[in-house]
mmCIF file of C-alpha atoms and ligand atoms in Angstrom:
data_model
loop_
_atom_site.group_PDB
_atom_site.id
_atom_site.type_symbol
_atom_site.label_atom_id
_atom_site.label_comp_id
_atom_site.label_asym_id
_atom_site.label_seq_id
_atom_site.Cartn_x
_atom_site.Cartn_y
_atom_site.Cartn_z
ATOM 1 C CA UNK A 13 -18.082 14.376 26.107
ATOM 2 C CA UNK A 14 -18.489 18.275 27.743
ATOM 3 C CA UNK A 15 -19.945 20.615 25.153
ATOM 4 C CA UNK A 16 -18.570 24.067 25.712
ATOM 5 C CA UNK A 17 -20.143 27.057 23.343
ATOM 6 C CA UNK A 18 -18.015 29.850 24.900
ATOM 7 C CA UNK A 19 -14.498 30.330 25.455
ATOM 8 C CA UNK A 20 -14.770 31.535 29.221
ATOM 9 C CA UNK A 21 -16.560 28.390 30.448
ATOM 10 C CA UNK A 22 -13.850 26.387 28.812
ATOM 11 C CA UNK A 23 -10.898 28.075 30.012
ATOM 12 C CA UNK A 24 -12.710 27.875 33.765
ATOM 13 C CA UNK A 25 -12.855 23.963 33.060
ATOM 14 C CA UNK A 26 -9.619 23.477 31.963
ATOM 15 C CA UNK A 27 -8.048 25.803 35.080
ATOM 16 C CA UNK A 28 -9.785 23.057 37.021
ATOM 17 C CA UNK A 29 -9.853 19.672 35.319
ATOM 18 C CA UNK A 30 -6.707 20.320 32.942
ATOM 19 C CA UNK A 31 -4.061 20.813 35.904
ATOM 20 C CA UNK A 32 -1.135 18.342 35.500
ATOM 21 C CA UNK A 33 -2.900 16.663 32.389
ATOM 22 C CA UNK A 34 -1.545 16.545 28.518
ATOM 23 C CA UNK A 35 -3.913 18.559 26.720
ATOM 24 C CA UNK A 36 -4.133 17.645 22.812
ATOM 25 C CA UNK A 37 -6.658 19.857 20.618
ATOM 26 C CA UNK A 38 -8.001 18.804 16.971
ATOM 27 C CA UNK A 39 -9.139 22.552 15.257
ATOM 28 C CA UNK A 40 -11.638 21.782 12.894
ATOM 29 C CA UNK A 41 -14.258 23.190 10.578
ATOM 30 C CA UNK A 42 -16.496 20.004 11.424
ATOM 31 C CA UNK A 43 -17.891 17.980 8.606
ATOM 32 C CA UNK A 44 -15.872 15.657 10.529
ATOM 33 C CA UNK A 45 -14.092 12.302 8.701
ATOM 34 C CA UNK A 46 -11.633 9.502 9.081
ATOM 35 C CA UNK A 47 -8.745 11.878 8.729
ATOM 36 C CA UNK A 48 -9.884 13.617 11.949
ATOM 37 C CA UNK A 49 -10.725 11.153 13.682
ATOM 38 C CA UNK A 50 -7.277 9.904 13.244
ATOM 39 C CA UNK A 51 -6.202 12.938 15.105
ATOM 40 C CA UNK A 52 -8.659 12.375 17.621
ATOM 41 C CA UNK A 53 -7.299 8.797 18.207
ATOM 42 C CA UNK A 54 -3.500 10.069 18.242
ATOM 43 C CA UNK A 55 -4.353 12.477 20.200
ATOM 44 C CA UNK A 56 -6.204 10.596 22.740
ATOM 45 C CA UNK A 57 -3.330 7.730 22.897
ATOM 46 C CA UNK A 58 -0.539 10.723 23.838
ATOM 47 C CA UNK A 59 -2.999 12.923 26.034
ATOM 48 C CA UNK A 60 -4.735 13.143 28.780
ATOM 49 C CA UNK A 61 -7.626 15.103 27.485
ATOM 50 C CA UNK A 62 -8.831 15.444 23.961
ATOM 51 C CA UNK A 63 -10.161 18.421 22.740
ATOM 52 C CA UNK A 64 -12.046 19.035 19.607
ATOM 53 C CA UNK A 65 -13.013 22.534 18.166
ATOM 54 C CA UNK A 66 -15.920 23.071 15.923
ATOM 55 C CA UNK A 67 -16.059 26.554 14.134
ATOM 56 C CA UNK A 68 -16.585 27.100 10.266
ATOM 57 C CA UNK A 69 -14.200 30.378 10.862
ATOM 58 C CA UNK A 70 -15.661 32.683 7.952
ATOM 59 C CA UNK A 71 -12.324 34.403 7.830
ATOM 60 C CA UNK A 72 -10.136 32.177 5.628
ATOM 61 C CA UNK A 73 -13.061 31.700 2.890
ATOM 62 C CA UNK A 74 -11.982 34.173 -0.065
ATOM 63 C CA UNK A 75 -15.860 34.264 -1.191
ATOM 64 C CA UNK A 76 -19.414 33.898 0.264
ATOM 65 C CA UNK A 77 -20.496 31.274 -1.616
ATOM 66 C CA UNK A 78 -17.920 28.795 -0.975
ATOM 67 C CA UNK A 79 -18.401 29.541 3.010
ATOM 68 C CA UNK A 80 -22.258 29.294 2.241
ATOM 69 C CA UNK A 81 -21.678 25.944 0.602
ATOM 70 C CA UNK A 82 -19.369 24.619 3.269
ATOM 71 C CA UNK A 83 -20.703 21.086 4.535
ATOM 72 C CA UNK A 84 -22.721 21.659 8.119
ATOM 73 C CA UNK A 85 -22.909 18.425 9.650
ATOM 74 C CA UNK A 86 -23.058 19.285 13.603
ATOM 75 C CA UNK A 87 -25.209 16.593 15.081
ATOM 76 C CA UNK A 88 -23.541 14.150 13.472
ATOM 77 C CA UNK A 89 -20.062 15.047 14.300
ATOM 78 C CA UNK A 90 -21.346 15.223 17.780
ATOM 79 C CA UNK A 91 -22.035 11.661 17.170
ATOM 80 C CA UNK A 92 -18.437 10.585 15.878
ATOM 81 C CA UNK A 93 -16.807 12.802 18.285
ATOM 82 C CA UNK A 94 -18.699 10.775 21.271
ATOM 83 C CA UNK A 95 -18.090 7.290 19.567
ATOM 84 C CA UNK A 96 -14.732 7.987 19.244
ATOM 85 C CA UNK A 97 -13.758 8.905 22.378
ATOM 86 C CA UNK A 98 -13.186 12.554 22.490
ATOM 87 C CA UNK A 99 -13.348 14.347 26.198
ATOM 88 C CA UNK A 100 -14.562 17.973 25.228
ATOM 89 C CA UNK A 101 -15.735 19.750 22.078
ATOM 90 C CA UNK A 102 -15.414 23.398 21.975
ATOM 91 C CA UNK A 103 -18.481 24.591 19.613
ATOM 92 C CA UNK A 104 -18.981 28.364 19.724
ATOM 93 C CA UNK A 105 -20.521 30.822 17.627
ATOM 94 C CA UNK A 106 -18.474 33.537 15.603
ATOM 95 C CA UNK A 107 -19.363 36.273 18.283
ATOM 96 C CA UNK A 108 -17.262 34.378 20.948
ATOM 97 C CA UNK A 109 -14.256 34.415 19.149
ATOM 98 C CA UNK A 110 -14.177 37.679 16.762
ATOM 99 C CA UNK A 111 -15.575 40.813 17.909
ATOM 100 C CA UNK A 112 -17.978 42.628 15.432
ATOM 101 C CA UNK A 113 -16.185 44.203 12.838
ATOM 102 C CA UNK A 114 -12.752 42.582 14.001
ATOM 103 C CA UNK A 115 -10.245 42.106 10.815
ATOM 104 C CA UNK A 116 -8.067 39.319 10.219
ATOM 105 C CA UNK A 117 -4.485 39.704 11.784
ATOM 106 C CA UNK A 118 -1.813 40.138 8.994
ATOM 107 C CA UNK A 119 1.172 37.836 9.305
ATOM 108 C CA UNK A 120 4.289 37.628 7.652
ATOM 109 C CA UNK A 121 4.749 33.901 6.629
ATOM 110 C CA UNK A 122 6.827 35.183 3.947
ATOM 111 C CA UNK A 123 7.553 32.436 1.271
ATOM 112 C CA UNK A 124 5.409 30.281 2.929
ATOM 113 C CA UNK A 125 2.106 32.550 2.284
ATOM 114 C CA UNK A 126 2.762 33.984 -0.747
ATOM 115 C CA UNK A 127 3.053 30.495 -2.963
ATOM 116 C CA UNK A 128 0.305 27.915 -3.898
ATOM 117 C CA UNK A 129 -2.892 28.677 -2.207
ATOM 118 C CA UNK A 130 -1.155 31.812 -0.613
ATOM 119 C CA UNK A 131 -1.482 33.243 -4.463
ATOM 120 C CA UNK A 132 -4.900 31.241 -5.413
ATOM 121 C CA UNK A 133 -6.705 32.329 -2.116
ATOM 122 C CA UNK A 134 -5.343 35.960 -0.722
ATOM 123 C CA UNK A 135 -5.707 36.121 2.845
ATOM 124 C CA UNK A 136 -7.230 32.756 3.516
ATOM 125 C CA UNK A 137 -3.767 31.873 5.577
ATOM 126 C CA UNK A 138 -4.408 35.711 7.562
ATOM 127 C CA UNK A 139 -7.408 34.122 8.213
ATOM 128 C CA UNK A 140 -6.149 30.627 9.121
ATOM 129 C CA UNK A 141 -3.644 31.883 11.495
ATOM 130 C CA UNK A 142 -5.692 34.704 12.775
ATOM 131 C CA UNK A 143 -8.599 31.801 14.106
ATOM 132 C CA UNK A 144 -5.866 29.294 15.127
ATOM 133 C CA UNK A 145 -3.875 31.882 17.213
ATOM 134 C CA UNK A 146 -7.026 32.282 19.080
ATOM 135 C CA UNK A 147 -8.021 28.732 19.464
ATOM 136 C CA UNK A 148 -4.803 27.889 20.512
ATOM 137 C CA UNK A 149 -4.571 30.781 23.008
ATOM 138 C CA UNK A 150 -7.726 29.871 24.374
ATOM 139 C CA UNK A 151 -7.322 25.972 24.820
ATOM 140 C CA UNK A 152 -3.253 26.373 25.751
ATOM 141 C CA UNK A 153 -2.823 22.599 24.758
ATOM 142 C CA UNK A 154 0.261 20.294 24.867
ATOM 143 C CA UNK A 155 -0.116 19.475 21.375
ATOM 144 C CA UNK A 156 -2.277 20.246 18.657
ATOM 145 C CA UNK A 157 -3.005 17.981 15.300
ATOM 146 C CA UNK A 158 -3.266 18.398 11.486
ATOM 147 C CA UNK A 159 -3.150 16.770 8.610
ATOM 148 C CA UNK A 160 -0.897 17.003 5.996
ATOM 149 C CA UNK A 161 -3.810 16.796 3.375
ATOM 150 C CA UNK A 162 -3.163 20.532 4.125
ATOM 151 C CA UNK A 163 0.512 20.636 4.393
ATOM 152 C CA UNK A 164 1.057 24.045 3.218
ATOM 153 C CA UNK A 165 -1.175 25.167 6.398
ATOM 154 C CA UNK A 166 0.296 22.482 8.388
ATOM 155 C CA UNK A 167 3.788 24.674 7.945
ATOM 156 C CA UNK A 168 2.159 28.060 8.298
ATOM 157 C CA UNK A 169 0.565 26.896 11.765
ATOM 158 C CA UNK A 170 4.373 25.734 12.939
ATOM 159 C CA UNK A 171 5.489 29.350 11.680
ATOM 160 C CA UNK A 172 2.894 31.230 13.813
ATOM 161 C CA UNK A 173 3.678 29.188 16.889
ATOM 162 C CA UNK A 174 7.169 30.175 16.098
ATOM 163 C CA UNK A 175 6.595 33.743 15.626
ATOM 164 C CA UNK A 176 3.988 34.120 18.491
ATOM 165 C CA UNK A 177 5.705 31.982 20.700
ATOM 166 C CA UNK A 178 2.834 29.888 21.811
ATOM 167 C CA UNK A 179 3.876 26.869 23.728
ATOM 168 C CA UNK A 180 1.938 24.092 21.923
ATOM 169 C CA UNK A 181 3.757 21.598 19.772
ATOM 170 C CA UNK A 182 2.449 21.107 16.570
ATOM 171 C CA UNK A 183 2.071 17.772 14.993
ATOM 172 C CA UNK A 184 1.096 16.973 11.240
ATOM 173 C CA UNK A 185 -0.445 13.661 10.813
ATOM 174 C CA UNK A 186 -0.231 11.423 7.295
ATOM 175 C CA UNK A 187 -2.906 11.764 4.789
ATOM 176 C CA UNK A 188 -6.257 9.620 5.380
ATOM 177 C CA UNK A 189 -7.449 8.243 1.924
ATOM 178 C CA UNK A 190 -10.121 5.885 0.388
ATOM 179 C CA UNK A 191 -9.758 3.177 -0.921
ATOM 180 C CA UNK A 192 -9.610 4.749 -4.124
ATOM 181 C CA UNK A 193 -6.491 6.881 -3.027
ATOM 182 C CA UNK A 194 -9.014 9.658 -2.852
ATOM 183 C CA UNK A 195 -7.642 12.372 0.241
ATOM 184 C CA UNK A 196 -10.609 11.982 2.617
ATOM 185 C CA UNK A 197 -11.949 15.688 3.267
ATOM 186 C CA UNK A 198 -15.085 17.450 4.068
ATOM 187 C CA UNK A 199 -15.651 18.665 0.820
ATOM 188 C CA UNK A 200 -15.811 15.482 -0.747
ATOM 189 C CA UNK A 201 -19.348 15.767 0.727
ATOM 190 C CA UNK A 202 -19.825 18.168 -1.759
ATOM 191 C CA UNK A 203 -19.298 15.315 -4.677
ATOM 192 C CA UNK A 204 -21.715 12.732 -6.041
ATOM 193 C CA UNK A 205 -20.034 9.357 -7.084
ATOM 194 C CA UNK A 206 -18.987 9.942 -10.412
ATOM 195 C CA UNK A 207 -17.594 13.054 -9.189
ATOM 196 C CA UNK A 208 -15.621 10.982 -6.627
ATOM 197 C CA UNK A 209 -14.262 8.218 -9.005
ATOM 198 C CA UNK A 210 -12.677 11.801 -11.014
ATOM 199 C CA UNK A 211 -11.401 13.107 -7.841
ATOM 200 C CA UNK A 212 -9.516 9.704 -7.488
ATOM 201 C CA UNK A 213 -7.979 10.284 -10.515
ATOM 202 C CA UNK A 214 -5.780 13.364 -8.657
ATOM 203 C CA UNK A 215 -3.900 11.083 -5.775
ATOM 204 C CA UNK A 216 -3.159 8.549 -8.842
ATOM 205 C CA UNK A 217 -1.520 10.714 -10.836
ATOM 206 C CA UNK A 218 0.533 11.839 -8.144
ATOM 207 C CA UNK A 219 2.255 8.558 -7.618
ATOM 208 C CA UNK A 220 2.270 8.690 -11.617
ATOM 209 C CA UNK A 221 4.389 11.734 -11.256
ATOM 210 C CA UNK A 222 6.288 10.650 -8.332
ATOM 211 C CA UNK A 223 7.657 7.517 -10.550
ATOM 212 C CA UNK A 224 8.358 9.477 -13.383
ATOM 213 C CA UNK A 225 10.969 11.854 -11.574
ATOM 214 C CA UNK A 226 13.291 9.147 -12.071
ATOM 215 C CA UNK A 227 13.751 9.703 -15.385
ATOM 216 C CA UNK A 228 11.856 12.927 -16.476
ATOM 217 C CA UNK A 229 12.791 16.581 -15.600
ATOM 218 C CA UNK A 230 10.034 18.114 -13.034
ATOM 219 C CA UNK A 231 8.945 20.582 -16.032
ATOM 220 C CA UNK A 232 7.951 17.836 -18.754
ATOM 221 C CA UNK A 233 6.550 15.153 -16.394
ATOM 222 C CA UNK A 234 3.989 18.698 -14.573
ATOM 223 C CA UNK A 235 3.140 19.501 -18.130
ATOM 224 C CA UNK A 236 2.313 15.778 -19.124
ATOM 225 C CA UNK A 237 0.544 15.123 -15.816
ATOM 226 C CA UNK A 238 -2.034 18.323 -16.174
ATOM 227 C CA UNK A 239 -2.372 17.129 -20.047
ATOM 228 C CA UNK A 240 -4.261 13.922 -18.982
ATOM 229 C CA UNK A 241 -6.234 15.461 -15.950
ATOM 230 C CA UNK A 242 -7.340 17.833 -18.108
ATOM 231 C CA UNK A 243 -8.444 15.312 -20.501
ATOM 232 C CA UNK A 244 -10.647 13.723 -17.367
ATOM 233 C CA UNK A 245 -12.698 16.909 -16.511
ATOM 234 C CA UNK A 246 -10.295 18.127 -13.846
ATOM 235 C CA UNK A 247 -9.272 21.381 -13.928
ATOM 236 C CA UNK A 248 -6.487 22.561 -12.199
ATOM 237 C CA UNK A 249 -5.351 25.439 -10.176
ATOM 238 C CA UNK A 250 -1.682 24.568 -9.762
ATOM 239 C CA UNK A 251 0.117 21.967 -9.608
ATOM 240 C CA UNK A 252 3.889 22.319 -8.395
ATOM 241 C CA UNK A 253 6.570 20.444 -6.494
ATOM 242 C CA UNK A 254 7.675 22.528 -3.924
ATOM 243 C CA UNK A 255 11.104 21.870 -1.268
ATOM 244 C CA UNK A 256 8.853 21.591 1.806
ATOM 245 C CA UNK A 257 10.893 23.810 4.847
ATOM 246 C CA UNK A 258 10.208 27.108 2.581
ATOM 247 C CA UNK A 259 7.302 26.147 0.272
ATOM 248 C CA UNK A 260 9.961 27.115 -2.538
ATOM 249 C CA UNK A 261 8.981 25.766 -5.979
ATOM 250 C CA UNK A 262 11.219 23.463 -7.085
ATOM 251 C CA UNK A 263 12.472 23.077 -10.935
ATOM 252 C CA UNK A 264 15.073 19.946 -9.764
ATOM 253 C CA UNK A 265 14.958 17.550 -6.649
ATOM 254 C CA UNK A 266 17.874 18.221 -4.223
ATOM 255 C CA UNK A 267 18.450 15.086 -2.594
ATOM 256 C CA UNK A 268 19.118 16.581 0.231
ATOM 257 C CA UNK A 269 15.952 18.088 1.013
ATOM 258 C CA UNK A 270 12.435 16.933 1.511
ATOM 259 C CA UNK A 271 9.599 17.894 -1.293
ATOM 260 C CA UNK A 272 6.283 17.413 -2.239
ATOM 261 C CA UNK A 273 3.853 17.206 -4.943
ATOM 262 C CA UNK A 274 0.978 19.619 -4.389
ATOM 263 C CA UNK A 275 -1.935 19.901 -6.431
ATOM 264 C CA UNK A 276 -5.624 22.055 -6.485
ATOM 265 C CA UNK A 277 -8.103 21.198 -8.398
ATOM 266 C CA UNK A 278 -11.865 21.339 -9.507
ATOM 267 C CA UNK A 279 -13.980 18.635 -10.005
ATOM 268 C CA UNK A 280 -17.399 19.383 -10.763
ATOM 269 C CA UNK A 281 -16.935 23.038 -9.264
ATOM 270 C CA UNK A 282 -15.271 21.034 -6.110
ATOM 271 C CA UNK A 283 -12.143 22.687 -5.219
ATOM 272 C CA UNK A 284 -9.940 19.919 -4.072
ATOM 273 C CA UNK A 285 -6.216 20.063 -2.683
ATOM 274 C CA UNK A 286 -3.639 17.182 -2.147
ATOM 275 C CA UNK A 287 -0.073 16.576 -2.241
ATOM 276 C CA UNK A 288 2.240 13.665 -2.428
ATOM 277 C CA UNK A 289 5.543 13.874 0.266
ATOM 278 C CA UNK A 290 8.237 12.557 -1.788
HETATM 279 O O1 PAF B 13 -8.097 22.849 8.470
HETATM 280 C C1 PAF B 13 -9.135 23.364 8.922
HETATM 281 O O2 PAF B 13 -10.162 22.713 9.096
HETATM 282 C C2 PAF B 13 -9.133 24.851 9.250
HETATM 283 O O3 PAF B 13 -8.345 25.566 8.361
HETATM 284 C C3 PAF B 13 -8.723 25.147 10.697
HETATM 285 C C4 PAF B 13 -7.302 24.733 10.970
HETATM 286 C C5 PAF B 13 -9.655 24.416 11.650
HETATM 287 C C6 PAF B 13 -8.844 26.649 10.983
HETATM 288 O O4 PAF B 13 -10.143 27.106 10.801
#
């Protein structure tokens, strides 16, 4: 694996080594787990080159101390990203992508960024879409890779390709879980065990919820649901089900059209998101 900390010497690369290949690029913010490396894998099976980014982008964090307490794991995602395969990881620090001073780009995702964690954390999808626009800019892949852990980002990230007209396909890849149904994520670093075991109480109730729509109007069987995850120490930020194209919330399920469960929620001063694609 080539280790490039600056954008120039990676762009100089690729206008060498990238001609006539399938470039695939996995943005991350490191702490790296079995939900990226499932990118990784997909991407390396459709692509010719993989190519993994590794930037904790300050930008989308609505508060110091949740950036400060952000998971820094770099030598050993180094590690996974050699073991599993990857060709190049892009790993630069923030003066090679922002200049000083430089302000988040505002975008107008309009539903899209002003629902869910568009309300909860202002800006962090400026901030998202400011870093990605970049990275994607600078790597000018085939295809790039998320997971739909994040799917309201996933859908913001196919809007700005839209709006920007950048000429990388977007692809949003299922959900990587434990055993225990909990959504793998780098913050579950941030969790001891018990902590964990809660945290697997989210995904659960999910599927709870998702079973009860049969019966149960959307409005009783949300108010029911945050009842007993209350009741187990987890706090919650929101917890909606949403049509999926427009990030509208929904208050019936139009067969018709595709919806999720999303949830965020605390455990143990964790902030945790997931969401259930029913
Ligand atoms: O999902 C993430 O890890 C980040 O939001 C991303 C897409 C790498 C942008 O910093």
């Amino acid at each position: 694996m080539i280790i490039f900390e600056n954008q120039n010497d990676l762009q100089l690369y690729l206008q060498n080594e990238g001609i006539n290949k399938k470039i695939g690029f996995i943005p991350t913010m490191g702490a790296l787990h079995d939900g990226h490396i499932s990118l990784i894998k997909e991407s390396s099976k459709k692509c010719d080159l993989t190519i993994c980014s590794i930037f904790i982008n300050p930008t989308q964090f609505n508060n110091k101390e949740d950036l400060d307490k952000y998971p820094k794991t770099l030598e050993q995602d180094i590690l996974l990203l050699k073991k599993n395969e990857c060709d190049i990881l892009y790993s630069p620090e923030k003066s090679d992508l922002y200049l000083a001073g430089e302000k988040v780009t505002k975008y107008n995702f309009k539903n899209l960024g002003d629902v869910l964690e568009g309300i909860y954390r202002p800006n962090h999808f400026n901030g998202v879409a400011t870093i990605v626009e970049k990275l994607l800019n600078i790597v000018k892949a085939d295809y790039a890779y998320f997971g739909l852990k994040d799917l309201q980002q996933t859908m913001i990230i196919k809007e700005l390709v839209r709006l920007k007209k950048i000429n990388t396909k977007i692809i949003g890849l299922a959900t990587v879980r434990e055993e225990n149904g909990l959504a793998k994520s780098s913050r579950n670093k941030l969790l001891n065990l018990e902590g964990k075991k809660t945290a697997s109480l989210i995904y659960k109730e999910l599927l709870l919820i998702s079973s009860s729509l049969q019966n149960n109007d959307i409005d009783s069987t949300l108010i029911k649901a945050k009842e007993k995850l209350i009741k187990n120490n987890i706090s919650i930020e929101y917890l909606e089900i949403i049509e999926i194209n427009s990030f509208k919330i929904s208050r019936s399920i139009n067969s018709s059209k595709k919806h999720a469960i999303c949830i965020a929620a605390y455990v143990n001063g964790v902030r945790l998101i997931d969401n259930l694609i029913l």
